[in-house]
Coordinates of C-alpha atoms and ligand atoms in Angstrom, one line a residue:
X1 CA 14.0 44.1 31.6
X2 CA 14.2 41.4 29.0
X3 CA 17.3 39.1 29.2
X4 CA 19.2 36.9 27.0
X5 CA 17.4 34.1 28.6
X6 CA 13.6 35.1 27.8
X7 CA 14.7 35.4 24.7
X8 CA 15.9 31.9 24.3
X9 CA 12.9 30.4 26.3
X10 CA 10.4 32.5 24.2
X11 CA 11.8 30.9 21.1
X12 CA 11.8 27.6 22.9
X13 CA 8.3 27.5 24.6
X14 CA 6.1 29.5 22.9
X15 CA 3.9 30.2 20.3
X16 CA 3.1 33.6 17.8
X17 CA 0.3 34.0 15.3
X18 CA 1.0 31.7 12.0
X19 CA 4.5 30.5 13.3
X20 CA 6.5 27.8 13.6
X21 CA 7.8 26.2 16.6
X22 CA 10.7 24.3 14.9
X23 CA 11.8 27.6 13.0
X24 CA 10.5 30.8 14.5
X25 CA 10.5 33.8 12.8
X26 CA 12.7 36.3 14.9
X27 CA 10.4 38.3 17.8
X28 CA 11.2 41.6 19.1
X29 CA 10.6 42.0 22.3
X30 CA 8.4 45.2 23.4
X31 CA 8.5 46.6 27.0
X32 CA 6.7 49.9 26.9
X33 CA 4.2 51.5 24.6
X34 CA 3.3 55.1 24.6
X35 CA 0.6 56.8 22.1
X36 CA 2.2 55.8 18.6
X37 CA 5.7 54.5 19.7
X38 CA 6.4 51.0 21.1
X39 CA 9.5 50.8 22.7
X40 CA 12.0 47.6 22.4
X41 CA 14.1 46.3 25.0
X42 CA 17.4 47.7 23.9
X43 CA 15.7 51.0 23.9
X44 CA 14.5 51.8 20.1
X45 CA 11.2 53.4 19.4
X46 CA 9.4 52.4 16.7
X47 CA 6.2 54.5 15.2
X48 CA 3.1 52.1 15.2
X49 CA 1.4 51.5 11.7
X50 CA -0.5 48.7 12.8
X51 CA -2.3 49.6 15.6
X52 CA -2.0 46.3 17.1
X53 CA -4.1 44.6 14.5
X54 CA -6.5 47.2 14.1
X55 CA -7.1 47.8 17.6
X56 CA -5.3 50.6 19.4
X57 CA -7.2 53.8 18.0
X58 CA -6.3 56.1 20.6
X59 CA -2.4 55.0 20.9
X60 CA -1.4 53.2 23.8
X61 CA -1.4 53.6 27.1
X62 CA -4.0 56.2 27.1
X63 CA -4.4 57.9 30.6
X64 CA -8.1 57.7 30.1
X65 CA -8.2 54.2 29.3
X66 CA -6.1 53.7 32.1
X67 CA -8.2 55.4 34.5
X68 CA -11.1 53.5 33.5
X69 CA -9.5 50.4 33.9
X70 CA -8.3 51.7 37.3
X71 CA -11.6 52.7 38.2
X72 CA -13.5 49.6 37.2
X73 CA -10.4 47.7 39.4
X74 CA -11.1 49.2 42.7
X75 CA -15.0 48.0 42.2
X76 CA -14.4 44.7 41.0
X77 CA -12.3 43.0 38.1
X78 CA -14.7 40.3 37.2
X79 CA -18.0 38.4 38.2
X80 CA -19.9 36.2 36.5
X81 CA -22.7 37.3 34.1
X82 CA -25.3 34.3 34.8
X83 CA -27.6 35.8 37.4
X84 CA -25.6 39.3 37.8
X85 CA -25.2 42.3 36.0
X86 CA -23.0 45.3 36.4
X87 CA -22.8 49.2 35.5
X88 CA -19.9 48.8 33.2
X89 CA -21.9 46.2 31.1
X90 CA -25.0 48.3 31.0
X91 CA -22.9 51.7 29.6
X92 CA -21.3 49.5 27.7
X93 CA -24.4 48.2 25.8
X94 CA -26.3 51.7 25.9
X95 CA -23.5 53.0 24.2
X96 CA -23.4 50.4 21.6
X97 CA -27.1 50.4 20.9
X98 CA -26.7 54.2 20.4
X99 CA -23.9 54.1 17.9
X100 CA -25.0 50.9 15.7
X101 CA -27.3 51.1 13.0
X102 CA -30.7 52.1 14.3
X103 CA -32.4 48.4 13.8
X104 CA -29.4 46.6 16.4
X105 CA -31.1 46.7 19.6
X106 CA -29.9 43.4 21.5
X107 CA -26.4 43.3 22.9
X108 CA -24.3 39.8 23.2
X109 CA -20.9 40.1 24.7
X110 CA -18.2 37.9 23.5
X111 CA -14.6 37.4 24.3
X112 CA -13.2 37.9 20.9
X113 CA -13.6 38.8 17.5
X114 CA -13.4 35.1 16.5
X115 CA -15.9 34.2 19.3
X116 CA -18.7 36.9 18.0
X117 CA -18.2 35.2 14.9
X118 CA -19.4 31.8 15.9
X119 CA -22.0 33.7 18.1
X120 CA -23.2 35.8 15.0
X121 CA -23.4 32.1 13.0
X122 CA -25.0 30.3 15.9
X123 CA -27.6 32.7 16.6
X124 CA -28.7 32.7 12.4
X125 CA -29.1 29.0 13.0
X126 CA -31.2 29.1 15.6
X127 CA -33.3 32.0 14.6
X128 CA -34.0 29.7 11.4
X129 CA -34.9 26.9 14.1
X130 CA -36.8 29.9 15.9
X131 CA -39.1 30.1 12.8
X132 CA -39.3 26.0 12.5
X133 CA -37.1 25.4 10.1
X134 CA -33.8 23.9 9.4
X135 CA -31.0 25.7 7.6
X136 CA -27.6 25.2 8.0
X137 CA -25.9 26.8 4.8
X138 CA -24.0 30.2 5.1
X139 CA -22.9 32.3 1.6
X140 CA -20.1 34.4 2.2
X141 CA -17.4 36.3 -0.3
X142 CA -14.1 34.4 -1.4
X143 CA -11.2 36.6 0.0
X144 CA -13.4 36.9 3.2
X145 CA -11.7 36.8 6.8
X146 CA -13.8 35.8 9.7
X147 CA -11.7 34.4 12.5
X148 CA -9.4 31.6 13.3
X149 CA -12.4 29.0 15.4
X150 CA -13.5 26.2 13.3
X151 CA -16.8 27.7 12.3
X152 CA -15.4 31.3 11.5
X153 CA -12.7 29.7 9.5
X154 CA -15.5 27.8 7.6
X155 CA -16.9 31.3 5.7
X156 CA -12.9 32.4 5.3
X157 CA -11.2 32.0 1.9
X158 CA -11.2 28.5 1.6
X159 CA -7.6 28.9 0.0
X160 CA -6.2 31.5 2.5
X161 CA -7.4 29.7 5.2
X162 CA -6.5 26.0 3.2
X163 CA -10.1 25.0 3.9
X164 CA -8.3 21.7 2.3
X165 CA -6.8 20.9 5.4
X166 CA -10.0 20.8 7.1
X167 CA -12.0 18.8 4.7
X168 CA -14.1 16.5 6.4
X169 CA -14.4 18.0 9.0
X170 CA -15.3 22.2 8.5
X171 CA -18.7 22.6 7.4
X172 CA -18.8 23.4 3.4
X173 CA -20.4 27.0 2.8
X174 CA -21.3 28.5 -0.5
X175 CA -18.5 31.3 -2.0
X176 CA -19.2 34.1 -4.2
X177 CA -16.9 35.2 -6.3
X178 CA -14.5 37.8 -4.8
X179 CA -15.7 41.5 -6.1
X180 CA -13.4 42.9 -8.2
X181 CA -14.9 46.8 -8.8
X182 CA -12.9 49.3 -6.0
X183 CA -14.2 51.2 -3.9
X184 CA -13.4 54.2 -5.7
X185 CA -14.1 52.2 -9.7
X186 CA -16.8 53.4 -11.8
X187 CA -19.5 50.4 -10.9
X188 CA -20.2 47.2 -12.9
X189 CA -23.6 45.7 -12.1
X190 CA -21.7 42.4 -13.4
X191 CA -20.0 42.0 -10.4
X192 CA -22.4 40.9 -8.2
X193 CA -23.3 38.3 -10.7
X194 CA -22.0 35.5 -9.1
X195 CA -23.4 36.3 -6.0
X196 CA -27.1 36.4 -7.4
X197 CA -26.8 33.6 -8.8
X198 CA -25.6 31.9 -5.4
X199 CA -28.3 33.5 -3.6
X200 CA -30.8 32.2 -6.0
X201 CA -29.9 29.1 -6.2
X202 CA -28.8 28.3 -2.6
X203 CA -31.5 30.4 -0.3
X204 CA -33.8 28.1 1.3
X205 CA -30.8 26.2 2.7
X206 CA -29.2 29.7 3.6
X207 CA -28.9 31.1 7.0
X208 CA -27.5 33.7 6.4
X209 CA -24.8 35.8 4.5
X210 CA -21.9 37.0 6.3
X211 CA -19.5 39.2 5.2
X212 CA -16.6 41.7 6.2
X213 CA -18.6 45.4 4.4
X214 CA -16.5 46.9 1.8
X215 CA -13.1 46.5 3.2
X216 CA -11.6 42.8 2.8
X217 CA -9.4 42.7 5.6
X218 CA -6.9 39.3 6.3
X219 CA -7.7 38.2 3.1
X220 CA -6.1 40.7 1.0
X221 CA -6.7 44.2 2.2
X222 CA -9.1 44.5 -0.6
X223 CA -11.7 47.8 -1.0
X224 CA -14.6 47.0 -3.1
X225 CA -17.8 48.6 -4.2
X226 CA -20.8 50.4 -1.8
X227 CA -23.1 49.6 -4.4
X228 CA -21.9 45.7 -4.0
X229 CA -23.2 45.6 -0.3
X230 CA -26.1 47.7 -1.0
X231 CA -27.3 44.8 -3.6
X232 CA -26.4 42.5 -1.0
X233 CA -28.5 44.0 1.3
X234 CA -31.6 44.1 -1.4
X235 CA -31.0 40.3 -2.5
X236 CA -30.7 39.2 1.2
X237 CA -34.8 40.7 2.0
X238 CA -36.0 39.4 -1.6
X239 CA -34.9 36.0 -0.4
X240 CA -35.6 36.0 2.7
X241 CA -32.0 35.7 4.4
X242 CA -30.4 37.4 7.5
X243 CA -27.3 39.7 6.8
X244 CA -24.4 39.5 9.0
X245 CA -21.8 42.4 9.1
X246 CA -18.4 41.8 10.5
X247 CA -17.2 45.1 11.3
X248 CA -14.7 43.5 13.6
X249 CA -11.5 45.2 11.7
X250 CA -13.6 47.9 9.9
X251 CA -15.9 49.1 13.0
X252 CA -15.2 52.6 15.3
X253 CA -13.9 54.9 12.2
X254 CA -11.1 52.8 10.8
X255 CA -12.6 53.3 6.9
X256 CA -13.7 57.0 7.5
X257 CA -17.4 56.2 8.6
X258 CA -17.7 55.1 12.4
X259 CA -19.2 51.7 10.6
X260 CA -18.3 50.6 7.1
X261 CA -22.2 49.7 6.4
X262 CA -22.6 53.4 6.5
X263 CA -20.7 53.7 3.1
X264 CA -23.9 51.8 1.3
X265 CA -26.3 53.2 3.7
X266 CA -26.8 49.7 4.7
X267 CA -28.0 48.0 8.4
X268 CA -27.4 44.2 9.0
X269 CA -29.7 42.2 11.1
X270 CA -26.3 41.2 13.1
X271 CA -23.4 43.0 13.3
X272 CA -19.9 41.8 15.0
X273 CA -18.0 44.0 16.4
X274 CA -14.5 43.7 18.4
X275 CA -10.5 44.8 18.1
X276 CA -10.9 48.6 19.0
X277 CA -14.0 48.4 21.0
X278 CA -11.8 48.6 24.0
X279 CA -9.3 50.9 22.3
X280 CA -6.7 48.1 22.1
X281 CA -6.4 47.6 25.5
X282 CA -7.6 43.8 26.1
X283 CA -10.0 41.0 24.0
X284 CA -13.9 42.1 24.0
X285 CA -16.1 41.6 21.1
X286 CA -19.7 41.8 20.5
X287 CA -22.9 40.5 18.2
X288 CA -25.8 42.6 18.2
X289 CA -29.2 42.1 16.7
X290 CA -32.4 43.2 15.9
X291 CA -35.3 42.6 18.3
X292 CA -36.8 40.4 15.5
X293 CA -34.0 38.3 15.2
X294 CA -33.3 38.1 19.2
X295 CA -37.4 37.1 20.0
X296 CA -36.9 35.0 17.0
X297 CA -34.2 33.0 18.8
X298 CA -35.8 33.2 21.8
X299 CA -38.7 31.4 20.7
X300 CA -36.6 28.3 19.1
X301 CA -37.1 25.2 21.1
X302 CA -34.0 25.8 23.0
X303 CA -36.3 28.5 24.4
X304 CA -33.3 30.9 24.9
X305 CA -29.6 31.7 22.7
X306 CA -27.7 28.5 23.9
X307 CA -24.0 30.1 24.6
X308 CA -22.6 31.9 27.7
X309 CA -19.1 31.8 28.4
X310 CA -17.3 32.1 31.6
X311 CA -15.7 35.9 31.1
X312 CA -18.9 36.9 29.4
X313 CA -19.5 40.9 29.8
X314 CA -15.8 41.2 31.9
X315 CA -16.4 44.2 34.3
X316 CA -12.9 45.8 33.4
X317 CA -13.3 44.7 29.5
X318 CA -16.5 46.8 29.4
X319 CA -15.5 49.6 31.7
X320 CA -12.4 50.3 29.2
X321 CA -14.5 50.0 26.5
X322 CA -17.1 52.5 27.6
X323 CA -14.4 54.9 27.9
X324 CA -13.2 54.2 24.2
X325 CA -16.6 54.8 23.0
X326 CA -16.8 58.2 24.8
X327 CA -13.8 59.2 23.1
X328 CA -15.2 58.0 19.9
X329 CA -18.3 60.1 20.4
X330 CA -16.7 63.2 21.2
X331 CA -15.5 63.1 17.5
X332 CA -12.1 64.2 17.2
X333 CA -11.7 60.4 15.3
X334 CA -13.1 61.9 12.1
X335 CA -10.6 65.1 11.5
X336 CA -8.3 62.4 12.4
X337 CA -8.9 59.6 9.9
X338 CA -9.7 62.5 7.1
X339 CA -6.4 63.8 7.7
X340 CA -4.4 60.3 7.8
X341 CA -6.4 59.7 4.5
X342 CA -5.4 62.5 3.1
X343 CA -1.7 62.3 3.5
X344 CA -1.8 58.7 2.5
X345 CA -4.1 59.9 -0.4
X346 CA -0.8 62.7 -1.7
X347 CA 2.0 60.3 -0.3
X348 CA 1.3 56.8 -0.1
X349 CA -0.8 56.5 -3.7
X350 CA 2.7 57.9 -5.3
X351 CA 4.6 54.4 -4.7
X352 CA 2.4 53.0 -7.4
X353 CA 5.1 54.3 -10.0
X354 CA 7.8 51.6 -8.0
X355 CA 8.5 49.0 -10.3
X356 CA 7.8 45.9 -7.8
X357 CA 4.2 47.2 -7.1
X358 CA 1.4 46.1 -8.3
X359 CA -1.3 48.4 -6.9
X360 CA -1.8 51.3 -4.1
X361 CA -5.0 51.8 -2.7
X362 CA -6.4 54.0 0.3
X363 CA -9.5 54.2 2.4
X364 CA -9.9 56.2 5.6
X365 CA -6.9 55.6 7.3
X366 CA -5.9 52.6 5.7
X367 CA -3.1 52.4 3.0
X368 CA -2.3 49.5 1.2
X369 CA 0.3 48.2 -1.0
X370 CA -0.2 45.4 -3.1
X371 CA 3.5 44.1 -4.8
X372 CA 3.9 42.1 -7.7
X373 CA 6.5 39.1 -5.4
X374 CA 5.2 37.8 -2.0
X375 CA 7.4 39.8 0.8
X376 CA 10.0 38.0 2.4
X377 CA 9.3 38.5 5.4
X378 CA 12.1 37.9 7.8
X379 CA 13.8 40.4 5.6
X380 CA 11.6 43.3 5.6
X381 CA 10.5 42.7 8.8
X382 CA 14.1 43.6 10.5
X383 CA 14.7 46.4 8.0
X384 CA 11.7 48.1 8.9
X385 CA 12.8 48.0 12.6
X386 CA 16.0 49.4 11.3
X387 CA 14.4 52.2 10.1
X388 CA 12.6 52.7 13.6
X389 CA 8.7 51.6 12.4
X390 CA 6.8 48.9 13.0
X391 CA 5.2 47.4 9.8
X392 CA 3.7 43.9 9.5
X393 CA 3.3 43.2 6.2
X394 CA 2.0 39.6 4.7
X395 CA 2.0 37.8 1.2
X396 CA 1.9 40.1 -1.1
X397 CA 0.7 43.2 1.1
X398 CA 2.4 45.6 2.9
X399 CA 0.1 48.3 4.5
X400 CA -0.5 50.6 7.4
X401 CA -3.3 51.1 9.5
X402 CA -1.7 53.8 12.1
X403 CA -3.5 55.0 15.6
X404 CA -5.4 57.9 14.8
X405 CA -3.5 60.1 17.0
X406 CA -0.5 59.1 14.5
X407 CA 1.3 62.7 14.2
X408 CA 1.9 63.9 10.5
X409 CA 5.9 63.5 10.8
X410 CA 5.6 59.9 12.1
X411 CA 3.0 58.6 9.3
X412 CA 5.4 60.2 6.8
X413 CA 8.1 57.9 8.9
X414 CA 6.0 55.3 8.4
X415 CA 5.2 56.2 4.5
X416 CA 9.1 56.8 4.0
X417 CA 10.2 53.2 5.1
X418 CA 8.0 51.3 3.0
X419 CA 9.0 53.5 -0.1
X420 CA 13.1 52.8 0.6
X421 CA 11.9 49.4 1.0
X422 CA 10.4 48.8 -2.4
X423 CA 13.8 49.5 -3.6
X424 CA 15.6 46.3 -2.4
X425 CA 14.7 43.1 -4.5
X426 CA 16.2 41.2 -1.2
X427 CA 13.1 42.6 0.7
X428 CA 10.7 39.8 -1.7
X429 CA 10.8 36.5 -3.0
X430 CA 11.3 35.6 -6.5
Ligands
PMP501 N1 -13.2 39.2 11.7 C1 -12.4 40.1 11.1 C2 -12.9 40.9 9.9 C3 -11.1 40.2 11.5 O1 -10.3 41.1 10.9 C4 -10.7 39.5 12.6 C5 -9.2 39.6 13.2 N2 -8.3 39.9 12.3 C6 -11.6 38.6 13.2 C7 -12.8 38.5 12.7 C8 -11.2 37.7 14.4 O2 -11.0 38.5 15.5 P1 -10.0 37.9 16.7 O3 -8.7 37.9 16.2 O4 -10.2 38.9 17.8 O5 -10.6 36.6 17.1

């Protein structure tokens, strides 16, 4: 039941991502979900090509995911993590020592991708502080995403994220140039120029270098080269400097490898991870480390890793989690992902011929489509609901990023929408 009245007070009272309060974009309010349909009030069903942001992997409202949940309820929903630990938390961190990279053997919980972010970034500063000394710089990769918290949004595109804004008062990084050379490009060792240079210049004031491997998420849905992180990876030990990996959109299978670091053959010393660790169903995020970095820390004069928030290592959070992880290991994900890949590969990569795109590129099962106008979004935003599919797109991007349980007819729903809507000039801005 959604009324007339919620409606009005939604629009009234409260706040969505990036929007106004004075003039809200429209809202369409959801009531049920159900593997890859969301239902609306009024009834219509949409097929899911976001996946909530990345998250929901197995569709929603997933009877196992439910039954964890339900299970970890009639236990207990929450206590603290200062002085107590639970089961949930313990499976939880098993499983995610097992699936990492070999090297990430210490577990922090966090409450959000955002939040692991700061963790990740606080715990290279003190592991620097750890081995007596002081450094405060992070290099990152314009077109980076990190999170919206002050010191995430410091390694973000400083333009996406109008670092300008902020000036003053966000701490100033070090930016590599963007790479340019796809994923699937022929490689050109002149890419990662700029970023040797950086790292040259900059690495006794560097902590470390964070960013999102191979697949540029928020910041324009960009794929770029293995080879690129694997250099990464070599420059970071010549010069001393910790890696951090957020796999917070790319982690649990979403670019055809259960981490995107496995496309480079590449570990991290601290990886974030976060969005479909609980298959979608609530916020729980994690950094992990090596045992270097985590004695390291431990040894700084703080004498222990100074953060510990009140929902820290949330007894139903983990429990649901542990459950997604099962699923994950029980490996259907990969036939899954090949397959969406593969039918984006034959019927996605096709809209490239449409005269207001400027590029279509696919990776696991992501598709993206790059147009030559910014979208507008009001616009396509209610057509695509017309057409019965929920696509979010942004700027300049309109892409998918389905539940892995997406059936072939729906994805081609999905694939079908976004084709018609190339074909109305009202659908951008000029
Ligand atoms: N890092 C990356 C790569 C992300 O894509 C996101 C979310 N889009 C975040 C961090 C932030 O996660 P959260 O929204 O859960 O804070």
């Amino acid at each position: 039941m959604f009324t007339q009245s919620d409606a009005e007070f939604d629009r009234q009272h409260i706040w969505h991502p990036y929007t106004s309060m004075q003039d809200p974009l429209p809202c369409y309010p959801v009531v049920a979900a159900q593997g890859y349909l969301l239902q609306l009030a009024d009834g219509r069903e949409l097929v899911d090509g976001m996946s909530s942001w990345w998250a929901a992997i197995h569709g929603y409202n997933h009877p196992r995911l439910n039954q964890a949940l339900q299970q970890q309820m009639t236990q207990m929903s929450h206590v603290m993590f200062g002085g107590f630990t639970h089961p949930s938390a313990v499976a939880l961190c098993r499983k995610l020592v097992e699936m990492t990279p070999a090297a990430l053997e210490c577990v922090f919980l966090a409450d959000s991708g955002s939040v692991s972010v700061e963790v990740s970034m606080k715990m290279a500063l003190q592991y620097w502080l750890g081995r007596g000394e002081t450094r405060q710089k992070f290099l990152t990769l314009k077109r980076g995403y990190h999170g919206d918290t002050f010191a995430a949004m410091s390694v973000c595109d400083p333009d996406n994220s109008m670092h300008s804004l902020w000036r003053g008062y966000l701490p100033e990084h070090v930016f590599a140039a963007a790479p340019e050379c796809g994923f699937d490009d022929e490689w050109n060792a002149h890419d990662f120029d700029d970023f040797a240079r950086l790292i040259k210049q900059h690495h006794q004031q560097l902590a470390a270098v964070i960013l999102e491997p191979v697949v540029q998420g928020a910041g324009g849905m960009r794929f770029y080269h293995p080879r690129y992180l694997q250099r990464v990876r070599e420059y970071c030990d010549r010069y001393g400097v910790l890696l951090i990996a957020d796999e917070i959109a790319t982690g649990f299978g979403r670019t055809g490898k259960l981490f995107a670091c496995q496309h480079a053959g590449i570990e991290p010393d601290i990886l974030c991870v976060g969005k479909a660790l609980t298959g979608g169903t609530m916020t729980l995020a994690a950094a992990l480390t090596t045992r270097e970095v985590a004695d390291t820390i431990s040894r700084s004069p703080a004498g222990c890793f100074m953060h510990g928030p009140t929902f820290m290592g949330n007894p139903l959070a983990c429990a649901v989690a542990v459950e997604s992880l099962r699923m994950l290991q029980e490996g259907a994900w990969t036939a899954q992902v090949a397959s969406i890949e593969h039918q984006l590969r034959e019927q996605l990569l096709p809209l490239q011929a449409a005269s207001q795109v400027k590029s279509v590129r696919v990776l696991g099962a992501i598709g993206v489509v790059e147009t030559h106008q910014p979208v507008n979004m009001a616009a396509l935003q209610q057509f695509f609901v017309s057409q019965g599919v929920w696509i979010r797109p942004f700027g300049r991007l309109i892409y998918l990023m389905p539940p892995y349980i997406i059936a072939p007819a729906a994805l081609e729903k999905l694939i079908q929408a976004i084709g018609v809507a190339l074909e109305h000039p009202s659908h951008f801005t000029s």
